[in-house]
């Protein structure tokens, strides 16, 4: 044994193990063999089972059940049965249950922490001090939202039965992020934990029994991807909430396309960690530790790309190496350990392969001098320098304790490098200059930006991605939107759930527009001469791209008929190339997002003014398609006023996160939106869908109604005379189904709205999986566009934006 002076000399840690005793006793009591938790009951362990292992020892922990399709069926049925009762309980009762869950988590916090560390391999310090307290916080926070739902979200109702699929990196925390908001908003859930880490979810099932949660409100089904797939494909599930790999997210996007299921996806990342030359490098080093060695780097928002300003590189690298040398990797239950084990051999191999690839591609690897334990699956903290931005390790999510370091010269270059990824989950910015930090934050394509901090989370702040990191938010007021629908005409949720009601009503009403579609091809179909005897002046509406009226690439035009079948005019038949040009023009107009909200409002008011001046002409045009033209024009002008009004009033929020910081929740435009306008109100529908997007800073490629495109093409002159910058609104006429599909498949389109036939709507959702763009698809005829409540307002503004949360710490 070392003497005291020797210990002072070496300053070595002794072992400080947390006891695994109570957890082992529980596992024994459960026979180390678990069934499923369905309808408030535990099923017998199933016919097909699998083992879970302790990643730190590679030894078996328990045997679990692979849920069969029949099990998923039972779980969904149990959730469905109780959902109306759960909603009918009211916000106060649900708040009490959520509060009880939070209390129970706290009372058993150490048990949960130890179980999590045994099952996942994460250090007890993290499960005890970060994961489990955040779990309790999530249930407390959402108990509050349950209580406030009726007052704060009076026009919303639950989605119904939610299928939730979570990964292995934060098993209990992801459960809380999913279950707390779902239950608060009156939904019931079937949750499938990851196959590597189901134990805390199973223990959570017991907790639901302990607090007397009504049977079926929470159901836990274990198993691998097959069980997840069965849940995704189950027709009676109203929404899927998924966290995991982008690959599986894409499969789920495709599988849910056209089903009417609501969807939120929280996927991978390759988050930048930007260090400016004036930052406090000692804080930066601790930041890197939290960014990439937290949870062994198995974190979707891990700061895995350090971008450091030239001049600070050498000092930062030498400080980092010194710190890495002192990190301790070992037994996750040891309280003095910084890094635990990697989840499984398959993940360890993936990390090793990518690290070899990095070396092969010429980057320089550095690891500390000490070696990792040999039992279990461990990997040391790893730093790569001399990395090219295009290198595999700079682009691919490694999901391990590996960070790459690159340099930049100017702030503009930092932004360019930071955004040079298909992902957009999070980013950290390090500088002592708050002006610089707040200039950079909005330019980063990421759902969360941490200033001088990293990997901090709270239930009051939304978390989620841009681009291929997925869509939807978890936490904060913005996260609630994922678990509610707008009330359908004041009806309450019935047995089959709100979603099913909306869908079935929509199906029963065929598109009003489809009757009038009379598209005939060929420019050779000329208009007949007028009775005056003079040849007509050709009035073929062209396309409107980049502020110019341009001929369609196809060289074809489409004939437009009035409701009596008489020829009214022609419009250009847009194709793939026209869409490409329109998308390009919309990107060039991105400065619109940076115009002041006041300036955007002014343009919208000016549009209304110019339309008013030509109201009679528009009304007459609309009458030829049927309906009351005057009424439609009046409603359209009012709608222009509504969005001019909203342009500078759709505020963000300052979230009260319990650290010393302010968290700014900023709604940002999606970018370039494709909008396939509804057919049934040719002018009102067009303006009602295009203007909310434009009011909030998006630029748009719009496809007008096929039945009455002239109502939109007549707008060209109104647009041209209203100070609207070129490219903010681009209009491509043609077959909305075909053009909708082209827009959905276009990787430079950031979101798409499709109001039309359900078959194409399904294709639009499926095709959007290419770049994981957010979609909003509704069947024609399912919405009353004339209604100020249903045809305009907040729902449209929410769909037009994504929330970025910017964390700004203050104080010492
Ligand atoms: P994964 O995406 O396959 O698994 C996540 C969850 O989805 C698990 O519960 C799994 O059983 C389920 N699942 C798998 N296939 C499914 C399907 N077809 N339909 C429905 N559910 C399905 O992630 P995995 O295999 O555990 O890890 C693979 C890689 O994904 C990791 O190496 C890492 O790079 C990344 N990953 C990213 C996460 C993140 O939070 N961003 C979390 C976990 C993994």
Short mmCIF file of N, CA and C and ligand atoms in Angstrom, two decimals, residues 165-169 192-196 223-225 228-229 232 242-245 247-248 251-252 266-269 300 347 350 397-399, ligand 1:
data_model
loop_
_atom_site.label_atom_id
_atom_site.label_comp_id
_atom_site.label_asym_id
_atom_site.label_seq_id
_atom_site.Cartn_x
_atom_site.Cartn_y
_atom_site.Cartn_z
N UNK A 165 -40.05 5.43 -30.34
CA UNK A 165 -38.92 4.52 -30.53
C UNK A 165 -37.66 5.28 -30.16
N UNK A 166 -36.89 4.72 -29.23
CA UNK A 166 -35.77 5.51 -28.69
C UNK A 166 -34.45 4.73 -28.81
N UNK A 167 -33.34 5.44 -28.75
CA UNK A 167 -32.03 4.82 -28.91
C UNK A 167 -31.42 4.42 -27.56
N UNK A 168 -30.17 3.96 -27.64
CA UNK A 168 -29.54 3.39 -26.44
C UNK A 168 -28.64 4.38 -25.71
N UNK A 169 -28.44 5.58 -26.25
CA UNK A 169 -27.42 6.44 -25.63
C UNK A 169 -27.89 7.16 -24.37
N UNK A 192 -40.97 1.79 -27.40
CA UNK A 192 -40.02 0.70 -27.60
C UNK A 192 -38.61 1.21 -27.33
N UNK A 193 -38.01 0.75 -26.23
CA UNK A 193 -36.63 1.15 -25.97
C UNK A 193 -35.68 0.44 -26.93
N UNK A 194 -34.44 0.89 -26.96
CA UNK A 194 -33.45 0.21 -27.81
C UNK A 194 -33.14 -1.16 -27.23
N UNK A 195 -32.81 -2.08 -28.09
CA UNK A 195 -32.60 -3.47 -27.64
C UNK A 195 -31.42 -3.60 -26.68
N UNK A 196 -30.42 -2.70 -26.79
CA UNK A 196 -29.26 -2.79 -25.89
C UNK A 196 -29.61 -2.29 -24.48
N UNK A 223 -37.55 -5.14 -27.80
CA UNK A 223 -37.22 -5.87 -29.03
C UNK A 223 -36.37 -5.01 -29.94
N UNK A 224 -35.94 -5.63 -31.03
CA UNK A 224 -35.07 -4.91 -31.96
C UNK A 224 -35.88 -4.15 -33.00
N UNK A 225 -35.23 -3.82 -34.10
CA UNK A 225 -35.86 -3.00 -35.13
C UNK A 225 -37.17 -3.59 -35.66
N UNK A 228 -39.85 -2.23 -33.68
CA UNK A 228 -40.02 -0.82 -34.04
C UNK A 228 -40.80 -0.69 -35.34
N UNK A 229 -40.44 -1.54 -36.30
CA UNK A 229 -41.09 -1.48 -37.61
C UNK A 229 -42.58 -1.80 -37.49
N UNK A 232 -44.27 1.21 -36.18
CA UNK A 232 -44.36 2.27 -37.21
C UNK A 232 -45.48 1.96 -38.19
N UNK A 242 -39.50 9.44 -33.06
CA UNK A 242 -38.32 8.58 -33.17
C UNK A 242 -37.06 9.36 -32.86
N UNK A 243 -36.16 8.76 -32.11
CA UNK A 243 -34.80 9.27 -31.99
C UNK A 243 -33.86 8.14 -32.34
N UNK A 244 -32.89 8.40 -33.19
CA UNK A 244 -31.93 7.35 -33.57
C UNK A 244 -31.17 7.76 -34.81
N UNK A 245 -30.75 6.77 -35.57
CA UNK A 245 -29.88 7.06 -36.71
C UNK A 245 -30.67 7.68 -37.87
N UNK A 247 -30.40 6.86 -40.90
CA UNK A 247 -30.80 5.78 -41.82
C UNK A 247 -32.18 5.26 -41.44
N UNK A 248 -32.36 4.93 -40.15
CA UNK A 248 -33.65 4.39 -39.72
C UNK A 248 -34.71 5.50 -39.79
N UNK A 251 -36.06 5.48 -43.20
CA UNK A 251 -36.98 4.34 -43.43
C UNK A 251 -38.36 4.66 -42.84
N UNK A 252 -38.35 5.26 -41.65
CA UNK A 252 -39.62 5.57 -40.98
C UNK A 252 -40.37 6.65 -41.75
N UNK A 266 -35.69 12.80 -34.50
CA UNK A 266 -34.49 13.43 -33.95
C UNK A 266 -33.34 12.51 -34.32
N UNK A 267 -32.50 12.97 -35.25
CA UNK A 267 -31.54 12.06 -35.87
C UNK A 267 -30.11 12.45 -35.56
N UNK A 268 -29.22 12.06 -36.43
CA UNK A 268 -27.80 12.22 -36.12
C UNK A 268 -27.30 13.65 -36.22
N UNK A 269 -26.02 13.82 -35.99
CA UNK A 269 -25.42 15.13 -36.08
C UNK A 269 -23.91 15.05 -36.28
N UNK A 300 -25.98 12.47 -29.80
CA UNK A 300 -26.35 12.94 -31.14
C UNK A 300 -25.86 14.35 -31.40
N UNK A 347 -20.69 -1.21 -32.11
CA UNK A 347 -20.42 0.22 -32.08
C UNK A 347 -18.92 0.47 -31.97
N UNK A 350 -17.36 0.01 -35.27
CA UNK A 350 -17.65 1.15 -36.16
C UNK A 350 -16.69 2.30 -35.87
N UNK A 397 -20.93 10.85 -38.89
CA UNK A 397 -21.14 10.78 -37.44
C UNK A 397 -20.44 9.54 -36.91
N UNK A 398 -19.45 9.74 -36.05
CA UNK A 398 -18.68 8.58 -35.54
C UNK A 398 -19.40 7.98 -34.33
N UNK A 399 -20.04 8.78 -33.56
CA UNK A 399 -20.77 8.33 -32.36
C UNK A 399 -19.84 7.60 -31.41
P1 LIG B 1 -30.94 2.79 -34.77
O1 LIG B 1 -31.41 4.02 -35.40
O2 LIG B 1 -30.92 1.53 -35.56
O3 LIG B 1 -31.82 2.47 -33.48
C1 LIG B 1 -32.63 3.39 -32.81
C2 LIG B 1 -33.95 2.71 -32.44
O4 LIG B 1 -34.67 2.38 -33.62
C3 LIG B 1 -33.81 1.41 -31.69
O5 LIG B 1 -34.84 1.33 -30.73
C4 LIG B 1 -34.01 0.36 -32.76
O6 LIG B 1 -34.49 -0.87 -32.28
C5 LIG B 1 -35.06 1.01 -33.62
N1 LIG B 1 -35.11 0.55 -35.00
C6 LIG B 1 -34.13 -0.01 -35.75
N2 LIG B 1 -34.58 -0.29 -36.99
C7 LIG B 1 -35.86 0.12 -37.04
C8 LIG B 1 -36.86 0.12 -38.06
N3 LIG B 1 -36.61 -0.31 -39.27
N4 LIG B 1 -38.07 0.63 -37.76
C9 LIG B 1 -38.32 1.13 -36.54
N5 LIG B 1 -37.44 1.13 -35.54
C10 LIG B 1 -36.21 0.65 -35.78
O7 LIG B 1 -29.54 3.04 -34.17
P2 LIG B 1 -28.47 1.93 -33.76
O8 LIG B 1 -28.45 0.77 -34.70
O9 LIG B 1 -28.72 1.60 -32.37
O10 LIG B 1 -27.15 2.72 -33.96
C11 LIG B 1 -26.60 2.86 -35.26
C12 LIG B 1 -25.94 4.20 -35.41
O11 LIG B 1 -26.91 5.21 -35.32
C13 LIG B 1 -24.95 4.53 -34.34
O12 LIG B 1 -23.69 4.06 -34.66
C14 LIG B 1 -25.00 6.02 -34.31
O13 LIG B 1 -24.10 6.53 -35.26
C15 LIG B 1 -26.39 6.34 -34.72
N6 LIG B 1 -27.25 6.68 -33.58
C16 LIG B 1 -27.62 7.97 -33.44
C17 LIG B 1 -28.41 8.33 -32.38
C18 LIG B 1 -28.82 9.72 -32.18
O14 LIG B 1 -29.40 10.06 -31.16
N7 LIG B 1 -28.57 10.59 -33.11
C19 LIG B 1 -28.85 7.38 -31.39
C20 LIG B 1 -28.45 6.03 -31.65
C21 LIG B 1 -27.66 5.73 -32.71
#
